[in-house]
PDB file of C-alpha atoms and ligand atoms in Angstrom:
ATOM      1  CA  UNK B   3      43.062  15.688 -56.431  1.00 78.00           C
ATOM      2  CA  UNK B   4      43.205  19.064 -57.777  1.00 87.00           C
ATOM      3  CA  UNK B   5      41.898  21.227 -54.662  1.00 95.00           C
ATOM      4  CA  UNK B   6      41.622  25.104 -55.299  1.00 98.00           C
ATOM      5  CA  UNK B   7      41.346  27.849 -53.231  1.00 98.00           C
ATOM      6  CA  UNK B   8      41.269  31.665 -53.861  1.00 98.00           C
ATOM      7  CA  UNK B   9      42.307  33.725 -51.174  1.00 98.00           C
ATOM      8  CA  UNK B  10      42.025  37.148 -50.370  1.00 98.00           C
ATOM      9  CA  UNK B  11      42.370  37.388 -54.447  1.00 97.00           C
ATOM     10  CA  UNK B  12      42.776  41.251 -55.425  1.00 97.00           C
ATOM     11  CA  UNK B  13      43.154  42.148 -59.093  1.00 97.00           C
ATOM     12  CA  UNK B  14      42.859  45.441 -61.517  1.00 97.00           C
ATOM     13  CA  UNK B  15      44.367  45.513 -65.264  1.00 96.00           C
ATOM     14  CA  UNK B  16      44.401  49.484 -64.280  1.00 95.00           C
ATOM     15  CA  UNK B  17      45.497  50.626 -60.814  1.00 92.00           C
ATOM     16  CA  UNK B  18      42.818  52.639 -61.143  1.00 93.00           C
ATOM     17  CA  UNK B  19      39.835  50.520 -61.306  1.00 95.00           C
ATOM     18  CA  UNK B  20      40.333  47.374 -59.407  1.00 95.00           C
ATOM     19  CA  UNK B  21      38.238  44.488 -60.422  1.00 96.00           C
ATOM     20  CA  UNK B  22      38.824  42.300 -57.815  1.00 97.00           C
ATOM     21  CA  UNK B  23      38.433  43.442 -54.591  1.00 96.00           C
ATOM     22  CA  UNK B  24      39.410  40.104 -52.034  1.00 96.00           C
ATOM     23  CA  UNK B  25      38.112  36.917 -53.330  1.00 97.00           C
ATOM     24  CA  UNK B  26      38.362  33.609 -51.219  1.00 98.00           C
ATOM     25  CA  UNK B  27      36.694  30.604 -51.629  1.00 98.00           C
ATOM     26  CA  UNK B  28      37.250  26.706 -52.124  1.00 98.00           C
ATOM     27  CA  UNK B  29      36.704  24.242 -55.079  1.00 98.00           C
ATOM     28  CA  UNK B  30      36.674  21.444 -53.163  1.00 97.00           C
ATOM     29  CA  UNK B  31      38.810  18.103 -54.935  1.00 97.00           C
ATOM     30  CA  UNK B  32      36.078  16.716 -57.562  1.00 96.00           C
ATOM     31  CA  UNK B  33      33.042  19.499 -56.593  1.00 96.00           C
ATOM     32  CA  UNK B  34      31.854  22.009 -59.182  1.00 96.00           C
ATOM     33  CA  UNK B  35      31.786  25.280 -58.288  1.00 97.00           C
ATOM     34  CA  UNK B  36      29.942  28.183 -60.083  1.00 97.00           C
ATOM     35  CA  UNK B  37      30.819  31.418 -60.180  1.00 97.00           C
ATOM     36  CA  UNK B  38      28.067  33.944 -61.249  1.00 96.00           C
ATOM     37  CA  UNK B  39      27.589  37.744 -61.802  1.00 93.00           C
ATOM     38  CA  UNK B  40      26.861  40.095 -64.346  1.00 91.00           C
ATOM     39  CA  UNK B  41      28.837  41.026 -67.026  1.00 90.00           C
ATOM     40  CA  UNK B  42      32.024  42.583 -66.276  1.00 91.00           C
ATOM     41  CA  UNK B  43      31.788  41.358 -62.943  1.00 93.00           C
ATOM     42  CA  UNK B  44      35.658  40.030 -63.018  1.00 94.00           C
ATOM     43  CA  UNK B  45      34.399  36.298 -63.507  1.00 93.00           C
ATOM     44  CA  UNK B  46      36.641  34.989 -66.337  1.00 92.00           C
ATOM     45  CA  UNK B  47      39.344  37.232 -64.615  1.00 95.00           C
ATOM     46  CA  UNK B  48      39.193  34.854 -61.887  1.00 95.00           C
ATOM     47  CA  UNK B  49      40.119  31.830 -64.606  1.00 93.00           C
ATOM     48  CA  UNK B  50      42.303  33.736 -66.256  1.00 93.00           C
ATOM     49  CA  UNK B  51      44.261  34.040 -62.533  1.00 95.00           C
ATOM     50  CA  UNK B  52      43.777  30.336 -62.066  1.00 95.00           C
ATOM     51  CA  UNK B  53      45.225  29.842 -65.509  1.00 91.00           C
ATOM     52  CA  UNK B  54      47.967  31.948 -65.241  1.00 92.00           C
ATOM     53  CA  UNK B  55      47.601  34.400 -68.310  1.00 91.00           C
ATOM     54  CA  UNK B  56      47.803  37.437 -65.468  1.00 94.00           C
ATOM     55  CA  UNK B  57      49.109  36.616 -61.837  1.00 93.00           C
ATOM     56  CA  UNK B  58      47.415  37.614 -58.935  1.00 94.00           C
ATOM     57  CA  UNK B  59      48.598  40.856 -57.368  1.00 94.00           C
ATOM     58  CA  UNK B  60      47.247  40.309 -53.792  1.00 96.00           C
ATOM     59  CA  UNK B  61      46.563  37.227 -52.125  1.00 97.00           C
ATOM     60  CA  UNK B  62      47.068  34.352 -53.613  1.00 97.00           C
ATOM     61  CA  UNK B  63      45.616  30.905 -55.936  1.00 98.00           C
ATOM     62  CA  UNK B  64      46.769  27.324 -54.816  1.00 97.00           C
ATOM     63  CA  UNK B  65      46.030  23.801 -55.702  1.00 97.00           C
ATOM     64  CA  UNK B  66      46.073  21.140 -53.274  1.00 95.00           C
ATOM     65  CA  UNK B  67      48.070  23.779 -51.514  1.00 95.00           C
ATOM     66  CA  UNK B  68      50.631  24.804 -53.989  1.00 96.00           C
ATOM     67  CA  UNK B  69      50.698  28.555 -55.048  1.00 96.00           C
ATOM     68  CA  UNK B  70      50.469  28.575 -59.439  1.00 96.00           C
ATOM     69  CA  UNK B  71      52.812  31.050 -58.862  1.00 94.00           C
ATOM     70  CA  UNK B  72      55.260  28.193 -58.025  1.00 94.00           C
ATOM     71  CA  UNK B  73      54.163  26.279 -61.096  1.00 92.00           C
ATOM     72  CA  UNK B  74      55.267  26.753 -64.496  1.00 91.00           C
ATOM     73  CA  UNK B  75      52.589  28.094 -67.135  1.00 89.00           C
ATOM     74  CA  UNK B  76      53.568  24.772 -68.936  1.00 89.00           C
ATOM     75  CA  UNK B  77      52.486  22.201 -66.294  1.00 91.00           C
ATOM     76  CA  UNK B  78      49.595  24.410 -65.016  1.00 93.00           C
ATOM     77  CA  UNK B  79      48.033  23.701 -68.586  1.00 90.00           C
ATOM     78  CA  UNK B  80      48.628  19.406 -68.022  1.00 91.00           C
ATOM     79  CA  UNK B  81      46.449  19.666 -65.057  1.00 94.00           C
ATOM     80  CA  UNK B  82      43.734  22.024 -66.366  1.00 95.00           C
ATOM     81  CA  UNK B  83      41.833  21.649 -69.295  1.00 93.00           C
ATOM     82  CA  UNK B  84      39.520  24.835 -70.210  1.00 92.00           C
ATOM     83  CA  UNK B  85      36.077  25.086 -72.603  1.00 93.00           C
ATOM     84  CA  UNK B  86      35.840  28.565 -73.305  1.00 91.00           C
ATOM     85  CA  UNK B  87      32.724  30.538 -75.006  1.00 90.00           C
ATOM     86  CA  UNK B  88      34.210  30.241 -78.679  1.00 90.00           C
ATOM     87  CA  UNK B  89      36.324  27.311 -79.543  1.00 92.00           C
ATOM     88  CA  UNK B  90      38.326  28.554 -81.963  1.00 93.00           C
ATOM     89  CA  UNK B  91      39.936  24.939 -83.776  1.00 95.00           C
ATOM     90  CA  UNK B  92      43.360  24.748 -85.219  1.00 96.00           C
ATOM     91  CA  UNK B  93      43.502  24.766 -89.060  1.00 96.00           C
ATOM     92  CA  UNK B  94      44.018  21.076 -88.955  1.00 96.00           C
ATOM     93  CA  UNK B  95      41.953  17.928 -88.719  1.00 97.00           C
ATOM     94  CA  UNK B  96      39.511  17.028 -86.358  1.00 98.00           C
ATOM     95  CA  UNK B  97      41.717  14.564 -85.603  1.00 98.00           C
ATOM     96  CA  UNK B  98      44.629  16.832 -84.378  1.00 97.00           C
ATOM     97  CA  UNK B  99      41.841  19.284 -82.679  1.00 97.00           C
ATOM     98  CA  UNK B 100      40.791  16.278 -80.215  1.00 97.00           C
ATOM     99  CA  UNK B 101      44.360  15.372 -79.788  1.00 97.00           C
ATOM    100  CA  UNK B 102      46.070  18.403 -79.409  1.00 94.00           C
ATOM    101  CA  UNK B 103      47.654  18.108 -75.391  1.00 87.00           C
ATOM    102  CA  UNK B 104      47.441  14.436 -75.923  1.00 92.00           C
ATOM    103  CA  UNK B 105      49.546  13.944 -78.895  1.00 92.00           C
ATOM    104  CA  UNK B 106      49.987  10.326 -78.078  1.00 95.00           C
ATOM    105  CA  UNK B 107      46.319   8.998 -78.435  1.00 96.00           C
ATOM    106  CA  UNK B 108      45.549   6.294 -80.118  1.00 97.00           C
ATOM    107  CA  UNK B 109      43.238   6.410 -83.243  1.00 97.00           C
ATOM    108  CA  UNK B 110      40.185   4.540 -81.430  1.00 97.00           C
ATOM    109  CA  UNK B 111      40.915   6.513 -77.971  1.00 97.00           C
ATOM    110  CA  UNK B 112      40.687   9.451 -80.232  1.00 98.00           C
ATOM    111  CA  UNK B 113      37.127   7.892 -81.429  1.00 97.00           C
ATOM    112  CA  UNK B 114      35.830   7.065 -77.639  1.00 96.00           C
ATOM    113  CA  UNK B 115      36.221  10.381 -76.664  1.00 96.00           C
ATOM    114  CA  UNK B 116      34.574  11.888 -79.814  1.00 96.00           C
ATOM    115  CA  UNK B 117      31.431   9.092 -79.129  1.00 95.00           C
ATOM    116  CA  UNK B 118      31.523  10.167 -75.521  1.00 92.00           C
ATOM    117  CA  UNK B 119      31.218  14.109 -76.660  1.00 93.00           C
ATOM    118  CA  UNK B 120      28.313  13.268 -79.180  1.00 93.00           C
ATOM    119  CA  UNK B 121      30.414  14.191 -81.758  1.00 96.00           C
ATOM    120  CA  UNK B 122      31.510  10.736 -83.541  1.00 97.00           C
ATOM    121  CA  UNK B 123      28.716  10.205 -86.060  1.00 97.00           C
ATOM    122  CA  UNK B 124      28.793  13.544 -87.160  1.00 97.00           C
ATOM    123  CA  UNK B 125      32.783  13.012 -87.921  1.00 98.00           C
ATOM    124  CA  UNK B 126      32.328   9.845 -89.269  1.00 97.00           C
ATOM    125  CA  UNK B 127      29.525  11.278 -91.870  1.00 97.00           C
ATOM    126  CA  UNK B 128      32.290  13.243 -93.544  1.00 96.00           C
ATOM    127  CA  UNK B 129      33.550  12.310 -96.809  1.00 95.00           C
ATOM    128  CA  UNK B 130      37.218  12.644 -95.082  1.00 96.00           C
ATOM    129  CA  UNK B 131      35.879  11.467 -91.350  1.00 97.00           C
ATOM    130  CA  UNK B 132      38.477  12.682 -88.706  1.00 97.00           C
ATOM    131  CA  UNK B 133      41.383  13.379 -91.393  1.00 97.00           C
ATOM    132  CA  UNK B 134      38.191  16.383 -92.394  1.00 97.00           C
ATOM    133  CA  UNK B 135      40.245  19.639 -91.890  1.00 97.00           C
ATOM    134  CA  UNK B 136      38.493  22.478 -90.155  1.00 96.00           C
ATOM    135  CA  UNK B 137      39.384  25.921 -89.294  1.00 89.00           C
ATOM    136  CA  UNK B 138      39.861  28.706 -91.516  1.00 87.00           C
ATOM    137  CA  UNK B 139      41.027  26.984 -94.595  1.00 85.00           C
ATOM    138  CA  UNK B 140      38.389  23.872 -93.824  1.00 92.00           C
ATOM    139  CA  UNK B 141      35.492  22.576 -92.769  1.00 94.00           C
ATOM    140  CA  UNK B 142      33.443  25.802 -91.193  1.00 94.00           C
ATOM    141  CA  UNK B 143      31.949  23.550 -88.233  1.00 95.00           C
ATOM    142  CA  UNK B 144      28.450  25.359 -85.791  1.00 94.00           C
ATOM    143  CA  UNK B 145      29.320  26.646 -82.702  1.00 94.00           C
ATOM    144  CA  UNK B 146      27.836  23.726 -80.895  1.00 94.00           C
ATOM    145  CA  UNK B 147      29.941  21.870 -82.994  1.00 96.00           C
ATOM    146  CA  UNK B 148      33.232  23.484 -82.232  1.00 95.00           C
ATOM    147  CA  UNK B 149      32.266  23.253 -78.465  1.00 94.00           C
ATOM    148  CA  UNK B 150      31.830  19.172 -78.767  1.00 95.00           C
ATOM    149  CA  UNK B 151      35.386  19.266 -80.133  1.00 96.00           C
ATOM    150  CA  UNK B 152      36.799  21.401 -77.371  1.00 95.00           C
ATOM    151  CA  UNK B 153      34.692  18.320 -75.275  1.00 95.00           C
ATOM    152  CA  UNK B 154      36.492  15.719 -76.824  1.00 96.00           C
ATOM    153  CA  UNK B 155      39.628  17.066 -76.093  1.00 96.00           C
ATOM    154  CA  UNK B 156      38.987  17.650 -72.597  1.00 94.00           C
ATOM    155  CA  UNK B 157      37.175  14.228 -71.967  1.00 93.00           C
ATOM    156  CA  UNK B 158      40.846  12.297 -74.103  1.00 95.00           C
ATOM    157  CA  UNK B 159      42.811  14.841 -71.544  1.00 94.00           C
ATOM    158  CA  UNK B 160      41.376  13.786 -68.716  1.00 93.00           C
ATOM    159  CA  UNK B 161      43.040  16.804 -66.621  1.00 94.00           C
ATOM    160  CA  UNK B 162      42.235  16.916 -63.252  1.00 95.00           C
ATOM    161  CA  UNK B 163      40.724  20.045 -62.840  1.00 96.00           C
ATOM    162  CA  UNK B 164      38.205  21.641 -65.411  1.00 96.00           C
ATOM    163  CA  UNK B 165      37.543  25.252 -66.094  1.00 95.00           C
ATOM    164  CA  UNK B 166      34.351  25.570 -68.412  1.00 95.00           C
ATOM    165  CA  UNK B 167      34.374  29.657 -69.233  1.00 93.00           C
ATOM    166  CA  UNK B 168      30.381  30.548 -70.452  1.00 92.00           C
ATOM    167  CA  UNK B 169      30.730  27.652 -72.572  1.00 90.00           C
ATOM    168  CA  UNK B 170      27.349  27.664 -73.486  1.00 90.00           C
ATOM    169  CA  UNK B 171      26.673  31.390 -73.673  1.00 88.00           C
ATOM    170  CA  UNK B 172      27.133  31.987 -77.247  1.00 88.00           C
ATOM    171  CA  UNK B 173      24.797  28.603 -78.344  1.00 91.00           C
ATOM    172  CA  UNK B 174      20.990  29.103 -78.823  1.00 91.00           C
ATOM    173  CA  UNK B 175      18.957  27.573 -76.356  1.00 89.00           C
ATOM    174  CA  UNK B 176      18.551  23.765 -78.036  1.00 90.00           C
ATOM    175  CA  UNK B 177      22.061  23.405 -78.325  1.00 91.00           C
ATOM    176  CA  UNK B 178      23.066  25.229 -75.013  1.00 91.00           C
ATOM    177  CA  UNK B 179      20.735  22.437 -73.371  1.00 89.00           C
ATOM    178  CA  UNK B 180      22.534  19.590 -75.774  1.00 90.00           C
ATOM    179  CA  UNK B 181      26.037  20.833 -74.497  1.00 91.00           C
ATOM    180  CA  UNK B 182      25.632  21.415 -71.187  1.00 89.00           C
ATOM    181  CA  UNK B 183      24.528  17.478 -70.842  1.00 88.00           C
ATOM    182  CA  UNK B 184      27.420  16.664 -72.299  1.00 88.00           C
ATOM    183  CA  UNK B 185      29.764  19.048 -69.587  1.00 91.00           C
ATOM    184  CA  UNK B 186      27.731  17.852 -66.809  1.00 87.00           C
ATOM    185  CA  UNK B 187      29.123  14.056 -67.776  1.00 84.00           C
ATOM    186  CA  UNK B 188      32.468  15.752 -68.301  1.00 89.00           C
ATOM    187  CA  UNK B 189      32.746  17.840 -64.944  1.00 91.00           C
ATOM    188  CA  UNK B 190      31.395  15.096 -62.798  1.00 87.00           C
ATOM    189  CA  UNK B 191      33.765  14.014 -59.722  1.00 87.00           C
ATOM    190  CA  UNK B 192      36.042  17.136 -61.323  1.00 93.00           C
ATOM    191  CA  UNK B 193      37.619  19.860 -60.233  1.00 97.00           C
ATOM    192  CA  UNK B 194      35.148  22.066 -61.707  1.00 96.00           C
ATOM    193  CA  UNK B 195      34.967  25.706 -61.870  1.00 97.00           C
ATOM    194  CA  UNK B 196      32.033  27.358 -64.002  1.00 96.00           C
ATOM    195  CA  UNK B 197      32.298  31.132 -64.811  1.00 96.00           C
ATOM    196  CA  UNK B 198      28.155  31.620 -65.933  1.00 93.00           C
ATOM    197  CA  UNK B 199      26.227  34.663 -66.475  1.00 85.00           C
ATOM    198  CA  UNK B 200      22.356  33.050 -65.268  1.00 85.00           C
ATOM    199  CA  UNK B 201      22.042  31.089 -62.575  1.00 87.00           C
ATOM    200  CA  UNK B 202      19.589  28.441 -64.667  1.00 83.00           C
ATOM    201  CA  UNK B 203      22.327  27.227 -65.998  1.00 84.00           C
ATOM    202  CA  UNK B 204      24.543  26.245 -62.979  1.00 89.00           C
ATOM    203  CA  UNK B 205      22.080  24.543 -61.177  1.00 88.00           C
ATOM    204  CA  UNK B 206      24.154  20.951 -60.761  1.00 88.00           C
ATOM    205  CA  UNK B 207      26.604  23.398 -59.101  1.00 93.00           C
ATOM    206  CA  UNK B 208      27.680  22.129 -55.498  1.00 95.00           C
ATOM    207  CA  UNK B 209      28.205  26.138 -54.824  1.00 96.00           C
ATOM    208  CA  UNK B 210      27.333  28.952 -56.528  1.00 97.00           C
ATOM    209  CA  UNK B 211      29.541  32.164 -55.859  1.00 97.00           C
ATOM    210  CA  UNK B 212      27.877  35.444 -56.735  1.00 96.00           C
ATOM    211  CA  UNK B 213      30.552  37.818 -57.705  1.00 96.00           C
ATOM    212  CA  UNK B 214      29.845  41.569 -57.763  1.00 94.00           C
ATOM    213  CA  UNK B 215      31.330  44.827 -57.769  1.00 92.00           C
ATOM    214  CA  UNK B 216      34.563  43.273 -57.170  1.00 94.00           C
ATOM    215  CA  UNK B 217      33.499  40.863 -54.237  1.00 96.00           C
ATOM    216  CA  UNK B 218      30.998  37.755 -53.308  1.00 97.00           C
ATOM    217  CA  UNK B 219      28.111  39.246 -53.153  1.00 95.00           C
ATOM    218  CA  UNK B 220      26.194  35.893 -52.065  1.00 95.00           C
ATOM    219  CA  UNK B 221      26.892  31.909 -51.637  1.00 96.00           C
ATOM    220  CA  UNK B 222      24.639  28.613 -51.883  1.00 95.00           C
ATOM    221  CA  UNK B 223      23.431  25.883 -53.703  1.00 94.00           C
ATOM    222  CA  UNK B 224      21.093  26.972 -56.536  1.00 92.00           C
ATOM    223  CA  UNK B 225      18.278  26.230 -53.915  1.00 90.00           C
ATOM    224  CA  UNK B 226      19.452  28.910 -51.419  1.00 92.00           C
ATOM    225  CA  UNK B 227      20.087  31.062 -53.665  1.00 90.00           C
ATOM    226  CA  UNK B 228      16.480  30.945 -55.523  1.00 86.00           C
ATOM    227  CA  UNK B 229      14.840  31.240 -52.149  1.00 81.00           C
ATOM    228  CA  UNK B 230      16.650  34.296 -51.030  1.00 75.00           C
ATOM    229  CA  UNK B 231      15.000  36.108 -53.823  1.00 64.00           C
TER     230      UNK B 231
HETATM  231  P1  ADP Z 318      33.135  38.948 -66.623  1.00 61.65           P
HETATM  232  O1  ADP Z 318      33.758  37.641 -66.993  1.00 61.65           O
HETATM  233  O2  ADP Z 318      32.493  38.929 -65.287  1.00 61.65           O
HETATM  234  O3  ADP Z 318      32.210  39.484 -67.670  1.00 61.65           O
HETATM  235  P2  ADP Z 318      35.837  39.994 -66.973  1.00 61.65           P
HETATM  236  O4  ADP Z 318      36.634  39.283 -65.941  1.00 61.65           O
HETATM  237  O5  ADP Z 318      35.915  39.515 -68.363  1.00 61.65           O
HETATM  238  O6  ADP Z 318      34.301  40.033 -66.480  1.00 61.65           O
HETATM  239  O7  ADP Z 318      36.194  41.532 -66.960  1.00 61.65           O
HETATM  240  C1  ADP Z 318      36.110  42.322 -65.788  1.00 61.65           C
HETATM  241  C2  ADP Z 318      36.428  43.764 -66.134  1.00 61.65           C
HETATM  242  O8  ADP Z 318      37.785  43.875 -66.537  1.00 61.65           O
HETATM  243  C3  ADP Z 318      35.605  44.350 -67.267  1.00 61.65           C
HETATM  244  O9  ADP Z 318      35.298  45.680 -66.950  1.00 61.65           O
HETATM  245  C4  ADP Z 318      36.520  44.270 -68.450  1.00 61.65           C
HETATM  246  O10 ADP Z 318      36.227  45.307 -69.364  1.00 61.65           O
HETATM  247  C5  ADP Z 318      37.886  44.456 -67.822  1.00 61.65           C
HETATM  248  N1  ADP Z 318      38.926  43.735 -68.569  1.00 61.65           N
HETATM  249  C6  ADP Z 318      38.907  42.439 -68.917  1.00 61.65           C
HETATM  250  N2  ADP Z 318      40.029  42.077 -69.546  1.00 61.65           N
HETATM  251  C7  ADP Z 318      40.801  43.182 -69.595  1.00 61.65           C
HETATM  252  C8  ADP Z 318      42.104  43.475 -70.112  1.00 61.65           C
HETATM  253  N3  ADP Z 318      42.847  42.534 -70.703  1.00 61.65           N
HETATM  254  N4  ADP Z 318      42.567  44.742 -69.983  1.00 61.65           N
HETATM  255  C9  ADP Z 318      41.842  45.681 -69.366  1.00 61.65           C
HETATM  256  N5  ADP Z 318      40.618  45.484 -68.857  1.00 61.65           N
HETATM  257  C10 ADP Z 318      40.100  44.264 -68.961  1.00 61.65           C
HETATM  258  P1  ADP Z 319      17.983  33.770 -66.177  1.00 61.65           P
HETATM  259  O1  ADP Z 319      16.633  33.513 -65.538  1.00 61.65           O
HETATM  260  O2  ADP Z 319      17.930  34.611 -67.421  1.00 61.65           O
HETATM  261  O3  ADP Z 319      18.779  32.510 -66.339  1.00 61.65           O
HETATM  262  P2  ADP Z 319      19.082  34.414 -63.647  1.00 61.65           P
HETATM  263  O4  ADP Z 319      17.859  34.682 -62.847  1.00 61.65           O
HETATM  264  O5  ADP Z 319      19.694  33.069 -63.479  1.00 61.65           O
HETATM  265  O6  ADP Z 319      18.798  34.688 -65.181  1.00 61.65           O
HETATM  266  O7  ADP Z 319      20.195  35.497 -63.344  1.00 61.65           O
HETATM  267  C1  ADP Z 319      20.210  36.815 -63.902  1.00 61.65           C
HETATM  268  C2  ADP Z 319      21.268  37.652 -63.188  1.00 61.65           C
HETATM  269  O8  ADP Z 319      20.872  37.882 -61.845  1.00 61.65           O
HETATM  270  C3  ADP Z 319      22.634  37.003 -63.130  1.00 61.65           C
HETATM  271  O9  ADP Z 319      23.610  38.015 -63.265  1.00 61.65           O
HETATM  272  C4  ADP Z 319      22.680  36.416 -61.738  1.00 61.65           C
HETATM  273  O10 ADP Z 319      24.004  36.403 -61.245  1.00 61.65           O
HETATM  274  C5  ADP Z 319      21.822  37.362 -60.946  1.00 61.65           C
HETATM  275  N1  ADP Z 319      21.110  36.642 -59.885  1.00 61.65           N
HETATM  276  C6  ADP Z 319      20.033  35.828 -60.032  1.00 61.65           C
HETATM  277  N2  ADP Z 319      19.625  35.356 -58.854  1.00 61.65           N
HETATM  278  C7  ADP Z 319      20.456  35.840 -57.926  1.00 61.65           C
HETATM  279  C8  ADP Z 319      20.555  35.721 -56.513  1.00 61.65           C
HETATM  280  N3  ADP Z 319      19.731  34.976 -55.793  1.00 61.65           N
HETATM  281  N4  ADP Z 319      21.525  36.381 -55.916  1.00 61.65           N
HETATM  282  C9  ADP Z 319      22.366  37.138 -56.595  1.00 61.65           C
HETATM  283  N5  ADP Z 319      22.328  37.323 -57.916  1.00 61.65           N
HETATM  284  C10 ADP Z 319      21.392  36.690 -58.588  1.00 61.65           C
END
């Protein structure tokens, strides 16, 4: 369930400079796939596309055939839950972070999916536990904390496909290692599409697409890739 694929995709914000210059390729149903490139590359444009904040102005984005130009902005978010660089939390409760798409959760589904993001004792160590409010009027939580959050959310969503944006890229290098354990238990048999900046850290990847100046530069498994150098 949950099959993407980006075809001929062509995109600029101005006419002038397009970013995306015809983009195809397949996220198989259930297989991660990374995309890779250097900064300004178009990479999180490509999410943003699949996501619907801009549409695609040439060629097109479907899943399991469908064109998200057909679906609504609305149901487009049921299916796809996103962990972007910098989880910014609601100014709410823990609580209400890790259920916010899933409003109907139960209290100790709420817990499993904090325990399953690593997140659990450290919630349950609070004087107020999950009621703690964070955000800008609360608790001020780490970044690797906010990014277990955004975890537990995604793990109690349970969407079918998953986009993880550099979700690592603004943790130091204990914590990026910590995290990305817990999104490699999270993407497996996803959907999975991984916007990275470094290779090293897409190696579970079942293909890596190197995106430059506008187009795929090169395609593998980490492997290939590494031994082309
Ligand atoms: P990457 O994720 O590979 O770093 P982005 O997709 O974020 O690249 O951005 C690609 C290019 O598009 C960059 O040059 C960036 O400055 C530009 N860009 C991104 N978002 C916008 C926007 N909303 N308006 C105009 N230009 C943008
Ligand atoms: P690091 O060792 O810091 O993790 P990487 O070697 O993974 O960095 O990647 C650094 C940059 O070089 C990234 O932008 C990546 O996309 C690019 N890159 C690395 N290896 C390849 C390759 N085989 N083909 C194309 N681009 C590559």
């Amino acid at each position: 369930r949950g099959a993407i694929a980006f075809r001929n995709v062509r995109f600029a914000y101005d006419p002038a400079r397009p970013i995306l210059k015809g983009i195809s390729f397949d996220v198989p149903a259930g297989k991660t796939v990374a995309v890779v490139g250097p900064s300004g590359a178009g990479k999180s444009t490509l999410s943003r596309l699949l996501y619907r904040f801009y549409d695609v102005q040439e060629g097109s984005i479907t899943i399991d055939g469908q064109d998200v130009r057909d679906v609504t902005q609305k149901s487009l978010r049921a299916v796809i839950g996103m962990v972007p660089q910098d989880t910014v939390l609601f100014n709410d409760t823990i609580a209400y972070n890790i259920r916010y798409g899933r409003v109907e959760a139960s209290d100790s589904e709420v817990e499993a999916a904090a325990e399953a993001a690593q997140i659990a004792d450290f919630i349950r160590g609070l004087p107020e536990g999950f009621r703690a409010m964070v955000g800008e009027r609360g608790l001020k939580l780490s970044g690797g904390e906010k990014q277990r959050v955004a975890i537990a959310r995604t793990i109690l969503k349970a969407p079918p496909i998953l986009i993880l944006d550099e979700a690592t890229s603004a943790l130091d290098t204990k914590t990026e290692q910590e995290i990305q354990a817990a999104l490699d238990v999270v993407s497996r048999n996803r959907t999975t599409l991984v916007i990275a900046h470094r290779l090293s850290t897409v190696i579970h990847a079942d293909e890596i697409i190197v995106v430059k100046d506008g187009v795929i530069a090169e395609r593998g498994t980490h492997g290939e890739l590494i031994d082309r150098d």
